[in-house]
Short mmCIF file of C-alpha atoms (C1' of nucleotides) in Angstrom, two decimals:
data_model
loop_
_atom_site.label_atom_id
_atom_site.label_comp_id
_atom_site.label_asym_id
_atom_site.label_seq_id
_atom_site.Cartn_x
_atom_site.Cartn_y
_atom_site.Cartn_z
CA MET A 1 99.34 80.98 114.34
CA ASN A 2 97.04 83.87 113.79
CA PHE A 3 96.02 84.52 117.38
CA LEU A 4 98.58 87.26 117.33
CA LYS A 5 97.48 88.73 114.03
CA ALA A 6 97.60 92.51 114.10
CA GLU A 7 94.40 94.34 113.31
CA GLN A 8 94.49 96.36 110.14
CA PRO A 9 94.65 100.05 111.03
CA PRO A 10 91.32 101.65 110.15
CA LEU A 11 91.47 103.43 106.82
CA PHE A 12 90.86 107.17 106.73
CA LYS A 13 88.28 106.82 104.02
CA ASP A 14 86.16 104.45 106.17
CA HIS A 15 86.38 106.77 109.14
CA ALA A 16 85.35 109.75 107.01
CA TYR A 17 82.50 107.72 105.45
CA ASN A 18 81.11 106.71 108.83
CA GLU A 19 81.38 110.18 110.34
CA ILE A 20 79.73 111.97 107.43
CA LYS A 21 76.98 109.38 107.01
CA LYS A 22 76.16 109.61 110.73
CA ALA A 23 76.00 113.35 110.54
CA ILE A 24 73.64 113.17 107.58
CA ILE A 25 71.33 110.56 109.10
CA GLN A 26 71.10 112.40 112.39
CA HIS A 27 70.42 115.69 110.55
CA GLU A 28 73.51 117.36 111.88
CA ILE A 29 73.99 118.32 108.20
CA GLU A 30 70.88 119.83 106.68
CA PRO A 31 69.42 118.11 103.55
CA GLY A 32 70.13 120.26 100.52
CA SER A 33 73.16 121.97 102.00
CA MET A 34 76.49 122.07 100.24
CA LEU A 35 79.71 120.46 101.35
CA ASN A 36 83.21 121.40 100.32
CA GLU A 37 86.08 118.97 100.02
CA ARG A 38 88.73 121.31 101.36
CA SER A 39 86.99 122.46 104.53
CA LEU A 40 85.62 118.94 105.14
CA SER A 41 89.07 117.46 104.88
CA GLU A 42 90.36 120.05 107.32
CA SER A 43 87.66 119.43 109.92
CA LEU A 44 88.15 115.65 109.64
CA GLY A 45 91.95 116.09 109.79
CA ILE A 46 92.63 114.16 106.63
CA SER A 47 93.61 115.00 103.08
CA ARG A 48 91.28 115.22 100.11
CA THR A 49 92.35 111.88 98.65
CA PRO A 50 90.75 109.55 101.19
CA LEU A 51 87.88 112.03 101.64
CA LYS A 52 87.07 111.76 97.92
CA LEU A 53 86.78 108.01 98.36
CA ALA A 54 84.39 108.44 101.23
CA LEU A 55 82.32 110.99 99.31
CA GLN A 56 82.12 108.73 96.32
CA GLN A 57 80.77 105.90 98.40
CA LEU A 58 78.17 108.24 99.91
CA GLU A 59 77.22 109.27 96.42
CA LEU A 60 76.89 105.70 95.16
CA GLU A 61 74.65 104.95 98.15
CA GLY A 62 72.42 107.90 97.41
CA TRP A 63 73.33 110.32 100.20
CA ILE A 64 74.91 113.10 98.20
CA THR A 65 75.19 114.38 94.69
CA SER A 66 78.56 115.52 93.38
CA VAL A 67 78.47 118.12 90.60
CA PRO A 68 81.93 118.58 89.03
CA ARG A 69 83.26 122.06 89.65
CA LYS A 70 80.12 123.12 91.41
CA GLY A 71 80.01 121.30 94.70
CA ILE A 72 78.75 118.40 96.75
CA PHE A 73 75.14 118.56 97.79
CA ILE A 74 73.28 116.64 100.46
CA LYS A 75 70.27 114.97 98.94
CA THR A 76 66.89 116.21 99.94
CA ILE A 77 64.11 114.00 101.21
CA ASN A 78 61.16 113.65 98.84
CA LYS A 79 58.21 111.31 98.52
CA ARG A 80 59.54 109.65 95.33
CA ASP A 81 62.67 108.43 97.12
CA VAL A 82 60.84 107.40 100.25
CA ASP A 83 58.46 105.37 98.10
CA ASP A 84 61.30 103.76 96.21
CA ILE A 85 63.10 102.84 99.44
CA PHE A 86 60.01 101.36 101.07
CA GLN A 87 59.04 99.30 97.99
CA LEU A 88 62.51 97.79 98.01
CA ARG A 89 62.51 97.31 101.76
CA LYS A 90 59.22 95.43 101.81
CA ALA A 91 60.23 93.07 98.97
CA ASN A 92 63.59 92.36 100.47
CA GLU A 93 62.54 91.97 104.08
CA VAL A 94 60.04 89.45 102.88
CA LEU A 95 62.90 87.68 101.16
CA VAL A 96 64.80 87.75 104.46
CA ILE A 97 61.92 85.94 106.16
CA GLU A 98 61.63 83.37 103.40
CA LEU A 99 65.32 82.54 103.60
CA LEU A 100 65.41 82.70 107.35
CA ILE A 101 62.58 80.49 108.49
CA PRO A 102 64.03 77.22 107.09
CA LEU A 103 67.22 77.96 108.97
CA LEU A 104 65.68 78.64 112.39
CA ASP A 105 66.31 76.67 115.50
CA ASN A 106 65.08 77.44 119.07
CA GLU A 107 68.41 78.85 120.15
CA THR A 108 68.43 81.34 117.29
CA ILE A 109 64.91 82.46 118.15
CA ALA A 110 65.97 83.01 121.73
CA THR A 111 68.79 85.22 120.48
CA ILE A 112 66.35 87.18 118.30
CA GLU A 113 64.21 87.84 121.36
CA LYS A 114 67.28 88.98 123.30
CA VAL A 115 68.18 91.47 120.55
CA ASP A 116 64.59 92.72 120.63
CA ASN A 117 64.64 93.17 124.37
CA GLN A 118 67.32 95.87 123.95
CA LEU A 119 64.51 98.03 122.64
CA VAL A 120 62.68 98.27 125.90
CA VAL A 121 65.76 99.21 127.82
CA HIS A 122 66.28 102.26 125.58
CA LYS A 123 62.80 103.40 124.99
CA GLU A 124 63.45 106.66 126.78
CA ASN A 125 66.20 107.66 124.37
CA PRO A 126 64.72 108.10 120.87
CA VAL A 127 68.05 108.05 119.03
CA GLN A 128 69.16 104.81 120.74
CA PHE A 129 65.71 103.42 120.29
CA VAL A 130 65.87 103.89 116.54
CA TYR A 131 69.24 102.23 116.35
CA TYR A 132 68.16 99.24 118.36
CA ASP A 133 65.05 98.89 116.21
CA SER A 134 67.36 98.78 113.18
CA SER A 135 69.62 96.25 114.76
CA PHE A 136 66.63 93.92 115.14
CA HIS A 137 66.03 94.05 111.38
CA LEU A 138 69.72 93.82 110.55
CA PHE A 139 70.07 90.79 112.77
CA LEU A 140 67.30 88.99 110.91
CA ALA A 141 68.97 89.95 107.60
CA GLU A 142 72.28 88.58 108.84
CA LEU A 143 70.64 85.30 109.73
CA SER A 144 69.35 84.95 106.18
CA GLN A 145 72.95 84.05 105.23
CA ASN A 146 72.89 86.17 102.08
CA LEU A 147 75.61 88.77 102.38
CA ARG A 148 74.44 90.99 99.52
CA LEU A 149 70.89 90.94 100.87
CA TYR A 150 72.32 92.00 104.24
CA GLN A 151 74.22 94.90 102.66
CA LEU A 152 71.12 95.98 100.77
CA ILE A 153 68.98 95.94 103.93
CA GLU A 154 71.69 97.83 105.76
CA ASN A 155 71.59 100.63 103.17
CA LEU A 156 67.81 100.72 103.09
CA THR A 157 67.72 100.81 106.89
CA ASP A 158 70.13 103.76 107.01
CA HIS A 159 67.95 105.70 104.65
CA PHE A 160 64.88 104.74 106.63
CA ASN A 161 66.50 106.05 109.80
CA TRP A 162 67.37 109.25 108.05
CA TYR A 163 63.70 109.79 107.19
CA ARG A 164 62.67 108.80 110.67
CA PHE A 165 65.03 111.25 112.36
CA ALA A 166 63.47 113.93 110.30
CA ALA A 167 60.14 113.02 111.86
CA LEU A 168 61.71 112.84 115.30
CA LYS A 169 63.12 116.33 114.85
CA ALA A 170 59.60 117.51 114.03
CA GLY A 171 58.52 116.19 117.41
CA LYS A 172 56.69 113.07 116.32
CA SER A 173 56.51 110.25 118.87
CA LEU A 174 57.73 106.78 118.19
CA ASP A 175 55.09 104.31 117.06
CA GLU A 176 54.08 100.92 118.36
CA ILE A 177 57.38 99.40 117.25
CA TYR A 178 57.86 97.06 120.13
CA TYR A 179 54.49 95.41 119.84
CA GLU A 180 54.92 94.98 116.13
CA HIS A 181 58.24 93.16 116.72
CA THR A 182 56.44 90.80 119.06
CA LEU A 183 54.11 89.87 116.23
CA ILE A 184 57.09 89.17 113.97
CA ILE A 185 58.71 86.94 116.59
CA GLU A 186 55.49 85.02 117.06
CA GLY A 187 55.44 84.32 113.36
CA LEU A 188 59.04 83.11 113.45
CA LYS A 189 58.25 80.78 116.40
CA ALA A 190 55.45 79.22 114.34
CA ARG A 191 57.85 78.94 111.39
CA ASN A 192 55.03 80.44 109.37
CA ILE A 193 56.26 82.45 106.35
CA ARG A 194 52.87 83.99 105.60
CA GLN A 195 52.19 85.05 109.18
CA THR A 196 55.69 86.51 109.59
CA THR A 197 55.78 88.36 106.29
CA ASP A 198 52.36 89.87 107.04
CA ALA A 199 53.71 91.10 110.36
CA VAL A 200 56.82 92.54 108.69
CA LEU A 201 54.84 94.27 105.99
CA ASN A 202 52.46 95.72 108.51
CA HIS A 203 55.39 96.99 110.57
CA ILE A 204 56.98 98.66 107.55
CA ASP A 205 53.67 100.16 106.34
CA ASN A 206 53.06 101.82 109.70
CA ALA A 207 56.56 103.34 109.67
CA TYR A 208 55.93 104.54 106.07
CA ALA A 209 52.67 106.21 107.11
CA THR A 210 54.36 108.08 109.96
CA ILE A 211 57.15 109.30 107.74
CA ILE A 212 54.87 110.40 104.89
CA ALA A 213 52.50 112.22 107.24
CA ASN A 214 55.41 114.21 108.54
CA LEU A 215 56.78 114.86 105.08
CA GLN A 216 53.63 116.51 103.82
CA GLU A 217 53.42 119.18 106.55
CA MET B 1 68.00 128.23 77.06
CA ASN B 2 69.58 124.90 77.71
CA PHE B 3 69.31 123.40 74.22
CA LEU B 4 72.87 124.58 73.75
CA LYS B 5 74.11 123.25 77.10
CA ALA B 6 77.50 121.64 76.74
CA GLU B 7 77.79 118.02 77.65
CA GLN B 8 79.93 117.33 80.70
CA PRO B 9 83.21 115.78 79.64
CA PRO B 10 83.22 112.15 80.78
CA LEU B 11 85.16 111.73 83.99
CA PHE B 12 88.22 109.56 83.97
CA LYS B 13 86.93 107.50 86.90
CA ASP B 14 83.77 106.56 85.00
CA HIS B 15 85.73 105.59 81.92
CA ALA B 16 88.11 103.45 83.99
CA TYR B 17 85.18 101.88 85.85
CA ASN B 18 83.39 100.92 82.63
CA GLU B 19 86.51 99.58 80.94
CA ILE B 20 87.59 97.46 83.83
CA LYS B 21 84.09 96.12 84.59
CA LYS B 22 83.66 95.15 80.92
CA ALA B 23 86.99 93.36 80.96
CA ILE B 24 86.00 91.39 84.09
CA ILE B 25 82.52 90.46 82.83
CA GLN B 26 83.83 89.28 79.48
CA HIS B 27 86.60 87.33 81.22
CA GLU B 28 89.42 89.28 79.65
CA ILE B 29 90.68 89.44 83.17
CA GLU B 30 90.84 86.04 84.93
CA PRO B 31 88.86 85.64 88.21
CA GLY B 32 91.31 85.45 91.08
CA SER B 33 94.03 87.35 89.33
CA MET B 34 95.75 90.38 90.78
CA LEU B 35 95.64 93.92 89.55
CA ASN B 36 98.11 96.69 90.26
CA GLU B 37 97.21 100.35 90.51
CA ARG B 38 100.35 101.65 88.87
CA SER B 39 100.37 99.47 85.80
CA LEU B 40 96.59 99.72 85.43
CA SER B 41 96.77 103.54 85.50
CA GLU B 42 99.52 103.37 82.87
CA SER B 43 97.60 101.16 80.51
CA LEU B 44 94.47 103.28 80.90
CA GLY B 45 96.51 106.45 80.46
CA ILE B 46 95.25 108.11 83.63
CA SER B 47 96.70 108.74 87.12
CA ARG B 48 96.09 106.68 90.20
CA THR B 49 93.68 109.15 91.77
CA PRO B 50 90.65 108.66 89.40
CA LEU B 51 91.65 105.00 89.08
CA LYS B 52 91.30 104.56 92.83
CA LEU B 53 87.75 105.92 92.59
CA ALA B 54 86.92 103.44 89.86
CA LEU B 55 88.44 100.55 91.83
CA GLN B 56 86.52 101.49 94.94
CA GLN B 57 83.25 101.47 93.05
CA LEU B 58 84.10 98.04 91.66
CA GLU B 59 84.88 96.81 95.14
CA LEU B 60 81.63 98.16 96.55
CA GLU B 61 79.74 96.40 93.81
CA GLY B 62 81.46 93.12 94.53
CA TRP B 63 83.83 92.73 91.58
CA ILE B 64 87.17 93.02 93.32
CA THR B 65 88.68 92.85 96.81
CA SER B 66 91.27 95.40 97.80
CA VAL B 67 93.76 94.32 100.46
CA PRO B 68 95.76 97.32 101.79
CA ARG B 69 99.44 96.95 100.95
CA LYS B 70 98.90 93.58 99.34
CA GLY B 71 97.03 94.15 96.13
CA ILE B 72 93.73 94.17 94.30
CA PHE B 73 92.21 90.81 93.49
CA ILE B 74 89.43 89.93 91.08
CA LYS B 75 86.75 88.03 92.91
CA THR B 76 86.32 84.40 92.06
CA ILE B 77 82.99 82.79 91.06
CA ASN B 78 81.54 80.47 93.66
CA LYS B 79 78.18 78.85 94.30
CA ARG B 80 77.52 80.89 97.44
CA ASP B 81 77.67 84.18 95.53
CA VAL B 82 75.71 82.86 92.56
CA ASP B 83 73.00 81.72 94.99
CA ASP B 84 72.93 85.08 96.71
CA ILE B 85 72.66 86.96 93.46
CA PHE B 86 69.86 84.74 92.13
CA GLN B 87 67.82 84.92 95.33
CA LEU B 88 68.02 88.72 95.12
CA ARG B 89 67.28 88.72 91.39
CA LYS B 90 64.15 86.66 91.71
CA ALA B 91 62.71 88.68 94.55
CA ASN B 92 63.41 91.98 92.83
CA GLU B 93 62.37 91.05 89.34
CA VAL B 94 59.05 90.01 90.85
CA LEU B 95 58.86 93.43 92.43
CA VAL B 96 59.51 94.96 89.03
CA ILE B 97 56.53 93.08 87.58
CA GLU B 98 54.27 94.08 90.48
CA LEU B 99 55.15 97.78 90.06
CA LEU B 100 55.09 97.60 86.29
CA ILE B 101 51.76 96.02 85.48
CA PRO B 102 49.54 98.77 86.91
CA LEU B 103 51.49 101.26 84.77
CA LEU B 104 51.18 99.38 81.48
CA ASP B 105 49.44 100.74 78.34
CA ASN B 106 49.34 99.14 74.92
CA GLU B 107 51.98 101.41 73.52
CA THR B 108 54.43 100.45 76.25
CA ILE B 109 53.80 96.76 75.61
CA ALA B 110 54.52 97.31 71.92
CA THR B 111 57.87 98.94 72.90
CA ILE B 112 58.71 95.99 75.13
CA GLU B 113 58.10 93.61 72.23
CA LYS B 114 60.32 95.77 70.02
CA VAL B 115 63.12 95.58 72.52
CA ASP B 116 62.72 91.81 72.70
CA ASN B 117 62.87 91.50 68.93
CA GLN B 118 66.42 92.70 69.01
CA LEU B 119 67.27 89.31 70.43
CA VAL B 120 66.42 87.41 67.27
CA VAL B 121 68.52 89.67 65.14
CA HIS B 122 71.62 88.91 67.23
CA LYS B 123 71.15 85.24 67.98
CA GLU B 124 74.24 84.32 65.96
CA ASN B 125 76.53 86.44 68.14
CA PRO B 126 76.49 85.08 71.71
CA VAL B 127 78.04 88.14 73.27
CA GLN B 128 75.56 90.53 71.64
CA PHE B 129 72.81 88.08 72.42
CA VAL B 130 73.58 88.18 76.18
CA TYR B 131 73.58 91.92 76.19
CA TYR B 132 70.28 92.20 74.34
CA ASP B 133 68.76 89.71 76.75
CA SER B 134 69.90 91.91 79.59
CA SER B 135 68.53 95.06 78.00
CA PHE B 136 65.09 93.35 77.92
CA HIS B 137 65.22 92.92 81.69
CA LEU B 138 66.68 96.36 82.28
CA PHE B 139 63.96 97.92 80.17
CA LEU B 140 61.30 96.33 82.35
CA ALA B 141 63.11 97.54 85.45
CA GLU B 142 63.26 101.06 84.04
CA LEU B 143 59.50 101.02 83.42
CA SER B 144 58.91 100.16 87.08
CA GLN B 145 59.75 103.83 87.80
CA ASN B 146 61.87 102.95 90.81
CA LEU B 147 65.39 104.23 90.25
CA ARG B 148 67.05 102.36 93.05
CA LEU B 149 65.39 99.15 91.94
CA TYR B 150 66.69 99.81 88.44
CA GLN B 151 70.21 100.27 89.74
CA LEU B 152 69.99 97.12 91.80
CA ILE B 153 68.75 95.04 88.82
CA GLU B 154 71.51 96.57 86.73
CA ASN B 155 74.16 95.36 89.18
CA LEU B 156 72.59 91.93 89.54
CA THR B 157 72.36 91.61 85.74
CA ASP B 158 76.02 92.51 85.31
CA HIS B 159 77.03 89.73 87.75
CA PHE B 160 74.60 87.39 86.04
CA ASN B 161 76.30 88.11 82.72
CA TRP B 162 79.71 87.52 84.26
CA TYR B 163 78.57 84.05 85.30
CA ARG B 164 76.98 83.44 81.95
CA PHE B 165 80.10 84.37 80.01
CA ALA B 166 82.03 81.89 82.05
CA ALA B 167 79.61 79.22 80.83
CA LEU B 168 79.86 80.47 77.31
CA LYS B 169 83.65 80.26 77.47
CA ALA B 170 83.23 76.65 78.45
CA GLY B 171 81.29 76.07 75.25
CA LYS B 172 77.80 75.97 76.60
CA SER B 173 74.99 76.89 74.24
CA LEU B 174 72.43 79.59 75.00
CA ASP B 175 69.16 78.32 76.37
CA GLU B 176 65.62 78.89 75.31
CA ILE B 177 65.73 82.56 76.25
CA TYR B 178 63.66 83.88 73.43
CA TYR B 179 60.71 81.58 74.04
CA GLU B 180 60.82 82.37 77.75
CA HIS B 181 60.60 86.08 77.03
CA THR B 182 57.53 85.43 74.92
CA LEU B 183 55.82 83.90 77.96
CA ILE B 184 56.71 86.98 80.03
CA ILE B 185 55.24 89.32 77.40
CA GLU B 186 52.06 87.20 77.23
CA GLY B 187 51.67 87.68 81.00
CA LEU B 188 52.15 91.45 80.67
CA LYS B 189 49.52 91.63 77.94
CA ALA B 190 47.07 89.89 80.22
CA ARG B 191 48.06 92.35 83.00
CA ASN B 192 48.33 89.25 85.16
CA ILE B 193 50.88 89.57 87.94
CA ARG B 194 50.85 85.90 88.88
CA GLN B 195 51.23 84.65 85.37
CA THR B 196 54.07 87.07 84.60
CA THR B 197 56.03 86.52 87.81
CA ASP B 198 55.77 82.78 87.25
CA ALA B 199 57.24 83.23 83.78
CA VAL B 200 60.01 85.48 85.10
CA LEU B 201 60.89 83.11 87.93
CA ASN B 202 60.98 80.15 85.50
CA HIS B 203 63.22 82.17 83.21
CA ILE B 204 65.64 82.97 85.99
CA ASP B 205 65.62 79.43 87.38
CA ASN B 206 66.55 77.97 83.98
CA ALA B 207 69.49 80.40 83.72
CA TYR B 208 70.53 79.48 87.22
CA ALA B 209 70.54 75.81 86.40
CA THR B 210 72.74 76.38 83.34
CA ILE B 211 75.26 78.39 85.31
CA ILE B 212 75.43 76.00 88.27
CA ALA B 213 75.84 73.00 85.98
CA ASN B 214 78.81 74.64 84.39
CA LEU B 215 80.26 75.73 87.71
CA GLN B 216 80.43 72.16 89.15
CA GLU B 217 82.50 70.72 86.32
"C1'" DT C 1 70.57 153.36 86.99
"C1'" DG C 2 71.39 149.21 84.71
"C1'" DC C 3 74.08 146.30 81.94
"C1'" DC C 4 78.35 144.25 80.43
"C1'" DG C 5 82.89 142.27 80.75
"C1'" DG C 6 87.01 141.09 82.93
"C1'" DT C 7 89.22 139.18 86.82
"C1'" DA C 8 89.83 137.07 91.43
"C1'" DT C 9 88.51 133.20 93.64
"C1'" DC C 10 85.87 129.36 94.47
"C1'" DT C 11 84.93 124.48 93.07
"C1'" DG C 12 86.21 119.51 92.13
"C1'" DG C 13 89.34 116.75 88.78
"C1'" DT C 14 93.81 115.09 87.94
"C1'" DA C 15 98.77 114.31 88.48
"C1'" DT C 16 102.60 113.75 91.31
"C1'" DT C 17 105.14 112.92 95.41
"C1'" DC C 18 106.02 110.83 99.66
"C1'" DC C 19 105.30 107.29 103.07
"C1'" DA C 20 104.87 102.84 105.47
"C1'" DG C 21 103.54 98.06 105.51
"C1'" DA C 22 104.45 93.53 103.20
"C1'" DT C 23 107.40 90.54 100.77
"C1'" DA C 24 110.97 88.30 98.39
"C1'" DC C 25 115.56 87.62 97.86
"C1'" DC C 26 120.27 87.00 99.10
"C1'" DA C 27 124.16 86.81 101.77
"C1'" DA C 28 126.17 85.70 106.18
"C1'" DT C 29 126.31 82.37 109.68
"C1'" DA C 30 125.68 78.20 112.52
"C1'" DT D 1 122.85 72.69 104.06
"C1'" DA D 2 119.49 75.12 106.58
"C1'" DT D 3 118.26 79.20 108.90
"C1'" DT D 4 118.21 83.88 109.95
"C1'" DG D 5 118.35 88.75 109.34
"C1'" DG D 6 118.87 92.71 106.66
"C1'" DT D 7 117.76 95.11 102.51
"C1'" DA D 8 115.80 96.21 98.00
"C1'" DT D 9 111.57 96.53 96.06
"C1'" DC D 10 107.02 95.55 95.64
"C1'" DT D 11 102.16 97.16 97.26
"C1'" DG D 12 98.37 100.65 98.30
"C1'" DG D 13 97.44 104.89 101.50
"C1'" DA D 14 97.81 109.57 102.04
"C1'" DA D 15 99.32 114.38 101.21
"C1'" DT D 16 100.23 117.87 98.14
"C1'" DA D 17 100.54 120.49 93.90
"C1'" DC D 18 98.52 121.98 89.85
"C1'" DC D 19 94.76 122.59 86.40
"C1'" DA D 20 90.48 124.14 84.32
"C1'" DG D 21 85.67 125.04 84.67
"C1'" DA D 22 82.15 127.82 87.21
"C1'" DT D 23 80.90 131.83 89.66
"C1'" DA D 24 80.57 136.02 92.01
"C1'" DC D 25 82.03 140.48 92.37
"C1'" DC D 26 83.27 144.98 90.94
"C1'" DG D 27 84.41 148.70 87.98
"C1'" DG D 28 83.48 150.98 83.75
"C1'" DC D 29 80.45 152.38 80.34
"C1'" DA D 30 75.94 153.37 78.01
#
DNA sequence: TGCCGGTATCTGGTATTCCAGATACCAATA
DNA sequence: TATTGGTATCTGGAATACCAGATACCGGCA
């Protein structure tokens, strides 16, 4: 008898977490700038208690650094972190493919293509485009049936988008993402782990090159 | 002039986090049992505010589940989670080796062997033995120079130890860990990625088999 | 003019209070 | 006896109050 089950009211900490993270990723908050619990809680309309929980999660995930009695600082983007993230992303997206391919059926592949087609629709809006590109990768991760792997990929993707929006702000154009996705899907259709992982790694390497090129200017 | 810099006093939330996590891993708190913020804060001698921060970190890391207005529940151990953790661990320990080998010099290898020798000294004490086995893997992760990878391995290792202590409680003996480490070190000495990753994967697979065998009883 | 020290004020950390949802129990009733 | 409904009492969520460390500012003094 749970067709009437009431939805849990969203917790303030989750709302604050999502809002702040979005603002960081989209560079509405400058890297390196300082936040302040009291004014933040005011502008979000909540008290410091749930805000502290949100901030702690952001710190654990590597978005901010909290220095007791000094302040809360948005992390800066540097090559060391970008490298770390991309090394992890490559290894774990390869794991996604390895887990995924034995589970594939034709219907699932059709769904993957459908998710990918969202990209074309939004290619005129860079922000939307980036998010739909991410959802393609997240969907593959979800299909791997490993929840912790999914959460890891989600975190890595968020950071990746943060870097990418920095490049977008600098006026860089989007790369050949759509074509690269097509190569990945071809590999999946062939149920060929080697072919698919090569396509994924190439896709990630190209994105890395774009981000690093922008970083060094 | 920072040789006189005062150490930051440890934060209550970190202390609470460490204490509770240790109690969970060593099975002083039963999987599936319920915790209570008020009595926990009393027994730790702190207020609920820093405790909430500790509990949230534990939840994000997969140790507990917090249900609003119901309670806080220690996660149970099931095959699905064990599988997820081991899939991640294998992929990422392989990444550690790939990053590590190009950075190796003879002195570093000597240090690795020294860390591994701690194992023999403590082979009569299973709890100490498990922790020294972990420190071997964590040391390799640290040498990979990728901070996020290190943190990931640390989390996976903690969960691994949780599973392993469950087997220890059930009276299982420790496996051939020391010999398997020797094979890993041999691979490192040869600077051979394939040989070393094979040794690491074999090491992890053996541990997996032990844990799963115990789980199914 | 430049340095030194005290104080006002900023910061996050911690404790406490209040609130509402969930639940268990018990008494009243059919 | 079985069921229902109200209440006491659990739970965690959120707001507020208070504390101490860190800092910046400003006035006095060399």
